[in-house]
Coordinates of C-alpha atoms in Angstrom, one line a residue:
G1 CA 118.0 107.3 113.2
Q2 CA 115.4 106.8 110.5
T3 CA 113.4 103.8 109.5
G4 CA 111.0 103.5 106.6
Y5 CA 108.4 101.1 105.3
T6 CA 106.5 100.7 102.1
S7 CA 103.4 98.7 101.5
V8 CA 101.7 97.9 98.2
H9 CA 98.6 95.8 97.7
W10 CA 95.7 95.3 95.3
K11 CA 92.5 93.3 95.3
T12 CA 89.6 92.4 93.2
T13 CA 86.3 90.9 94.4
M14 CA 84.2 88.0 93.2
Q15 CA 81.6 88.2 90.5
Y16 CA 78.1 86.9 91.1
R17 CA 76.9 85.9 87.7
K18 CA 73.2 85.0 88.1
R19 CA 71.6 88.3 89.1
Y20 CA 74.4 90.7 90.2
Q21 CA 78.0 91.2 89.1
L22 CA 80.6 93.2 91.2
K23 CA 84.0 94.0 89.9
H24 CA 86.3 95.9 92.3
L25 CA 89.9 96.9 91.8
E26 CA 91.9 98.6 94.5
L27 CA 95.6 99.5 94.4
N28 CA 97.3 101.1 97.5
A29 CA 100.8 102.2 98.0
H30 CA 102.0 103.7 101.3
Y31 CA 105.4 104.9 102.4
R32 CA 106.2 106.2 105.9
L33 CA 109.6 107.3 107.2
T34 CA 109.8 107.2 111.0
L35 CA 112.3 109.5 112.7
T36 CA 113.7 107.9 115.9
D37 CA 116.1 108.7 118.7
G38 CA 117.3 105.3 120.0
D39 CA 114.1 103.4 120.8
R40 CA 111.9 106.4 120.9
Q41 CA 109.8 107.6 118.0
Q42 CA 110.3 111.4 117.5
G43 CA 108.0 111.7 114.4
Y44 CA 107.2 110.6 111.0
V45 CA 106.4 111.8 107.4
G46 CA 104.7 109.8 104.8
A47 CA 102.8 109.7 101.6
S48 CA 100.2 107.3 100.1
Y49 CA 98.4 106.8 96.8
A50 CA 95.2 104.7 96.3
L51 CA 93.4 103.9 93.1
H52 CA 90.0 102.3 93.1
H53 CA 87.4 101.3 90.4
V54 CA 84.0 99.7 91.1
D55 CA 81.7 98.3 88.5
N56 CA 78.3 97.2 89.7
K57 CA 75.8 95.5 87.4
R58 CA 72.3 94.2 88.1
L59 CA 71.3 91.8 85.4
L60 CA 67.5 91.5 85.7
P61 CA 66.6 94.2 84.6
V62 CA 70.0 95.6 83.5
S63 CA 71.3 98.5 85.5
K64 CA 74.9 99.7 85.9
L65 CA 76.9 102.0 88.2
I66 CA 80.6 102.5 87.5
H67 CA 82.7 104.8 89.6
G68 CA 86.2 105.2 90.9
G69 CA 89.0 107.6 91.6
S70 CA 92.5 108.3 92.9
D71 CA 93.5 109.5 96.4
F72 CA 96.8 111.3 97.2
T73 CA 97.7 111.8 100.8
L74 CA 100.6 113.4 102.7
E75 CA 101.0 112.8 106.5
G76 CA 103.2 113.7 109.3
G77 CA 103.5 113.6 113.1
A78 CA 105.7 114.5 115.9
A79 CA 106.2 113.5 119.6
L80 CA 106.1 116.4 122.0
F81 CA 107.1 116.7 125.7
G82 CA 108.9 113.5 126.1
Q83 CA 106.6 111.1 124.2
R84 CA 103.4 111.9 126.2
F85 CA 101.8 114.0 123.4
M86 CA 101.7 113.2 119.7
V87 CA 100.4 115.5 117.1
D88 CA 99.4 114.1 113.7
A89 CA 98.4 115.9 110.5
E90 CA 97.1 114.6 107.2
A91 CA 96.1 116.3 104.0
G92 CA 94.8 114.6 100.9
Y93 CA 93.0 115.1 97.6
H94 CA 90.5 112.7 95.9
A95 CA 90.3 112.9 92.1
A96 CA 87.1 111.2 90.9
K97 CA 86.9 109.3 87.7
K98 CA 83.8 110.0 85.5
T99 CA 80.9 108.2 87.2
D100 CA 78.5 106.4 84.8
M101 CA 75.0 105.2 85.7
V102 CA 72.6 103.4 83.5
L103 CA 69.2 102.5 85.1
A104 CA 66.6 100.2 83.8
D105 CA 63.9 102.6 85.1
A106 CA 65.2 106.1 86.1
T107 CA 61.7 107.2 87.1
T108 CA 61.3 105.1 90.3
D109 CA 61.1 106.8 93.7
F110 CA 64.4 105.2 94.7
A111 CA 66.2 106.3 91.5
T112 CA 65.0 109.9 91.7
A113 CA 65.4 110.3 95.5
V114 CA 68.6 108.4 96.1
L115 CA 70.5 107.0 93.1
L116 CA 70.6 110.1 90.8
P117 CA 71.4 112.6 93.6
D118 CA 74.2 110.3 94.8
L119 CA 76.0 110.9 91.4
A120 CA 77.0 114.3 92.5
V121 CA 78.8 112.8 95.5
L122 CA 80.5 109.9 93.6
D123 CA 81.6 112.3 90.8
A124 CA 83.1 114.9 93.2
D125 CA 86.7 115.8 93.6
Y126 CA 87.5 116.8 97.1
F127 CA 90.2 117.9 99.6
R128 CA 90.4 116.5 103.1
G129 CA 92.5 117.5 106.1
R130 CA 92.8 116.1 109.6
L131 CA 94.6 117.2 112.7
Q132 CA 94.9 115.1 115.9
L133 CA 96.4 115.6 119.3
E134 CA 96.9 112.5 121.5
Y135 CA 98.0 112.2 125.2
Q136 CA 99.3 108.8 126.4
Q137 CA 99.5 107.7 130.0
P138 CA 100.8 104.3 131.2
I139 CA 98.5 102.9 134.0
A140 CA 98.9 99.7 136.0
I141 CA 95.7 97.7 136.5
K142 CA 96.0 94.7 138.8
G143 CA 99.8 94.7 138.3
R144 CA 99.6 94.8 134.5
Q145 CA 100.9 97.8 132.7
T146 CA 98.5 99.3 130.1
Q147 CA 98.8 102.3 127.8
W148 CA 95.8 104.6 128.0
F149 CA 95.2 107.6 125.7
A150 CA 93.0 110.6 125.3
R151 CA 92.6 112.0 121.8
C152 CA 91.0 115.1 120.2
Y153 CA 90.8 115.6 116.5
G154 CA 89.2 117.7 113.8
Q155 CA 88.8 116.9 110.1
Y156 CA 87.4 118.8 107.1
I157 CA 86.3 117.6 103.7
G158 CA 85.7 120.3 101.0
A159 CA 84.1 119.1 97.8
Q160 CA 83.4 120.9 94.5
H161 CA 79.6 120.4 94.8
S162 CA 79.4 122.3 98.2
L163 CA 79.2 119.0 100.1
N164 CA 81.6 120.4 102.7
R165 CA 81.8 118.5 106.0
S166 CA 83.7 119.1 109.2
T167 CA 84.0 116.8 112.2
I168 CA 85.5 117.2 115.7
G169 CA 85.8 114.5 118.2
V170 CA 87.2 113.3 121.5
S171 CA 88.0 109.7 122.4
I172 CA 89.5 107.9 125.3
G173 CA 90.8 104.3 125.1
M174 CA 93.5 101.8 125.8
Y175 CA 96.2 100.3 123.5
Y176 CA 96.0 96.6 123.9

């Protein structure tokens, strides 16, 4: 059998009109098709799209930072060895909008050391990938059945400004 779901939402935040204004628009759409065998999930495939735009403005003195972008993601996963193992993979691309910054004083230490160098990060297009393997084990604690997991994962982000980052990790936890 197959089941699918779609979710779409958007939001905008409040504006603070005395000293600081923040406008935020976010639109997300996500679809996932779950592949099942009776009550058991065998795997899934999905896709998502996210659009965001942020406009920050400080009024006294006037400074602006405007940035945003679009994210495209494909995902998939499969159950292995009778539902005990799950492998998940995700690949995506972030297409940045042109970032714009107008500073009241671009010569301050904070502007030259933090704000201006951050433009390269906000203005970067990048690829991201993630691979995860999870093992699940039901364990009874004081007569109550719980679902524990051990997970290992790796992810990579490759940006056009050589801001490449990779991460590996291990986590142990309980689904509650």
